[in-house]
Amino acid sequence: MTELRHIGIYVHDLVQEQQFFENVFLMKAIVSQEETHDTLITSILESADGCVRISKLLTERGRQTGHGDMIELIEVTAPKMTDTPRCIASVGTAHICLGIDDMDGILARLCRHGGQILIAPVTFPNGKRCAFCADPEGNILELIA
C-alpha cells in the first residue's frame, strides 16, 4: 500500500508562506517554524554549515483523519538554494492540487494574501471548476471545486 503523507515545498520566507496557507486555505500548523539540523539535513544540503526551518500544515481533512493532507514548508537558512524559473507546463515543474468548496471565496482570499491567479476558473462538462494560481513565492497551485 502506498500513502501520500505530505508535499514538501522549499521556500524563501517561511513565515509568509505559512501565513498564506493558513489564511487562504484555513490550514492549521502542527509544527511551526521548527529549526532542524541533523544527519539527514546535512546530507540534503551536502554541507554541515546549513540548517532548515520547517512548518507542517494540515488541511481540515488531514486534521479529521489524522494522516496525509499535509504541506511541509521548508526554508533553508544557509546555504541558500538556487532558483529556477517556473512555467506551468515546464518539465520538472510540479503543482499542488487542492480540492476546495468555494472557488470564488478562495480566489479572493488568495489575491488578498499575495497570491496570483494564473488561469481563471474554467468549468468542465461535469460541472467542476478548475483554476491555476501561484502562492506569493510562485509555487503553482491547481484548485478544483
Short mmCIF file of C-alpha atoms in Angstrom, two decimals:
data_model
loop_
_atom_site.label_atom_id
_atom_site.label_comp_id
_atom_site.label_asym_id
_atom_site.label_seq_id
_atom_site.Cartn_x
_atom_site.Cartn_y
_atom_site.Cartn_z
CA MET A 1 0.00 0.00 0.00
CA THR A 2 1.20 3.50 -0.82
CA GLU A 3 0.12 6.59 1.06
CA LEU A 4 0.79 10.24 0.19
CA ARG A 5 1.85 11.74 3.51
CA HIS A 6 2.78 15.29 2.55
CA ILE A 7 4.03 17.61 -0.16
CA GLY A 8 7.26 19.47 0.64
CA ILE A 9 7.86 22.96 -0.74
CA TYR A 10 11.18 24.79 -0.41
CA VAL A 11 10.50 28.48 0.30
CA HIS A 12 12.41 31.70 0.87
CA ASP A 13 10.14 33.18 3.56
CA LEU A 14 8.71 30.50 5.87
CA VAL A 15 6.60 32.92 7.92
CA GLN A 16 4.97 34.49 4.83
CA GLU A 17 4.23 31.12 3.22
CA GLN A 18 2.85 29.63 6.43
CA GLN A 19 0.53 32.60 6.89
CA PHE A 20 -0.58 32.32 3.25
CA PHE A 21 -1.67 28.67 3.58
CA GLU A 22 -3.29 29.33 6.97
CA ASN A 23 -5.21 32.40 5.77
CA VAL A 24 -6.22 31.24 2.29
CA PHE A 25 -6.85 27.51 2.79
CA LEU A 26 -7.51 27.58 6.56
CA MET A 27 -4.76 25.02 7.18
CA LYS A 28 -3.50 24.54 10.74
CA ALA A 29 0.15 24.26 11.70
CA ILE A 30 1.07 21.17 13.68
CA VAL A 31 4.75 22.14 13.56
CA SER A 32 5.57 25.82 13.26
CA GLN A 33 8.97 27.20 12.25
CA GLU A 34 10.95 24.44 13.91
CA GLU A 35 14.70 24.58 13.27
CA THR A 36 16.26 21.29 12.28
CA HIS A 37 19.87 20.22 11.82
CA ASP A 38 20.69 16.54 11.79
CA THR A 39 22.39 13.89 9.68
CA LEU A 40 19.56 13.88 7.14
CA ILE A 41 19.67 17.66 6.74
CA THR A 42 23.46 17.58 6.37
CA SER A 43 23.04 15.00 3.57
CA ILE A 44 20.31 17.02 1.81
CA LEU A 45 22.32 20.26 1.98
CA GLU A 46 25.57 18.44 1.14
CA SER A 47 27.11 20.57 3.89
CA ALA A 48 27.31 20.72 7.67
CA ASP A 49 27.08 24.53 7.50
CA GLY A 50 23.36 24.82 6.93
CA CYS A 51 20.14 24.19 8.75
CA VAL A 52 16.48 24.36 7.88
CA ARG A 53 13.28 25.60 9.45
CA ILE A 54 10.07 23.75 8.77
CA SER A 55 6.36 24.24 9.22
CA LYS A 56 3.86 21.44 8.70
CA LEU A 57 0.27 22.38 7.93
CA LEU A 58 -2.79 20.14 7.77
CA THR A 59 -6.00 20.62 5.82
CA GLU A 60 -9.29 20.17 7.65
CA ARG A 61 -9.50 16.63 6.23
CA GLY A 62 -5.98 15.88 7.48
CA ARG A 63 -6.98 17.03 10.95
CA GLN A 64 -10.09 14.81 10.83
CA THR A 65 -8.34 11.66 9.60
CA GLY A 66 -5.03 12.15 11.44
CA HIS A 67 -2.85 11.43 8.41
CA GLY A 68 -1.99 12.84 4.99
CA ASP A 69 -3.38 16.08 3.57
CA MET A 70 -0.26 17.92 4.77
CA ILE A 71 2.03 20.55 3.28
CA GLU A 72 5.55 20.84 4.68
CA LEU A 73 7.18 24.22 4.11
CA ILE A 74 10.98 24.14 4.22
CA GLU A 75 13.23 27.19 4.49
CA VAL A 76 16.95 26.56 4.02
CA THR A 77 18.74 29.15 6.13
CA ALA A 78 22.26 28.54 4.79
CA PRO A 79 23.44 27.99 2.15
CA LYS A 80 20.53 29.27 0.07
CA MET A 81 19.31 27.01 -2.69
CA THR A 82 19.28 28.33 -6.25
CA ASP A 83 16.09 29.31 -8.02
CA THR A 84 14.93 28.20 -11.43
CA PRO A 85 12.18 29.92 -13.42
CA ARG A 86 8.82 28.13 -13.36
CA CYS A 87 6.19 27.67 -16.00
CA ILE A 88 3.06 25.56 -15.53
CA ALA A 89 3.95 23.12 -18.33
CA SER A 90 7.77 23.01 -18.00
CA VAL A 91 9.20 19.54 -17.47
CA GLY A 92 10.07 19.10 -13.80
CA THR A 93 7.66 21.79 -12.62
CA ALA A 94 5.28 20.48 -10.00
CA HIS A 95 1.95 21.77 -8.86
CA ILE A 96 -0.21 21.04 -5.86
CA CYS A 97 -3.87 20.33 -6.48
CA LEU A 98 -6.27 21.28 -3.71
CA GLY A 99 -9.92 20.34 -3.63
CA ILE A 100 -11.94 23.29 -2.36
CA ASP A 101 -15.60 24.06 -1.81
CA ASP A 102 -15.73 27.80 -2.62
CA MET A 103 -13.74 28.78 -5.72
CA ASP A 104 -14.69 32.46 -5.69
CA GLY A 105 -14.08 32.89 -1.94
CA ILE A 106 -10.72 31.10 -2.05
CA LEU A 107 -9.56 33.10 -5.09
CA ALA A 108 -10.49 36.35 -3.36
CA ARG A 109 -8.54 35.37 -0.22
CA LEU A 110 -5.64 34.13 -2.33
CA CYS A 111 -5.30 37.51 -4.06
CA ARG A 112 -5.67 39.43 -0.77
CA HIS A 113 -2.82 37.41 0.74
CA GLY A 114 -0.29 37.86 -2.06
CA GLY A 115 -1.24 35.02 -4.40
CA GLN A 116 -1.90 35.36 -8.11
CA ILE A 117 -4.45 33.82 -10.47
CA LEU A 118 -2.56 32.32 -13.44
CA ILE A 119 -5.53 30.77 -15.27
CA ALA A 120 -9.03 31.95 -14.35
CA PRO A 121 -11.57 29.26 -13.43
CA VAL A 122 -12.92 27.12 -16.24
CA THR A 123 -15.96 24.90 -15.91
CA PHE A 124 -15.76 21.30 -17.10
CA PRO A 125 -18.76 19.44 -18.61
CA ASN A 126 -19.24 17.62 -15.28
CA GLY A 127 -19.75 20.99 -13.53
CA LYS A 128 -16.40 21.01 -11.70
CA ARG A 129 -14.41 24.25 -11.85
CA CYS A 130 -10.63 24.42 -12.14
CA ALA A 131 -8.17 27.31 -11.80
CA PHE A 132 -4.38 27.59 -11.66
CA CYS A 133 -2.80 30.03 -9.22
CA ALA A 134 0.51 30.83 -7.58
CA ASP A 135 1.36 31.45 -3.94
CA PRO A 136 3.39 34.56 -3.01
CA GLU A 137 6.66 32.81 -4.00
CA GLY A 138 5.36 31.47 -7.31
CA ASN A 139 4.61 27.87 -6.30
CA ILE A 140 1.88 26.61 -8.61
CA LEU A 141 -1.49 25.59 -7.16
CA GLU A 142 -4.34 23.93 -9.03
CA LEU A 143 -7.73 24.46 -7.42
CA ILE A 144 -10.73 22.25 -8.14
CA ALA A 145 -14.21 22.93 -6.79
#
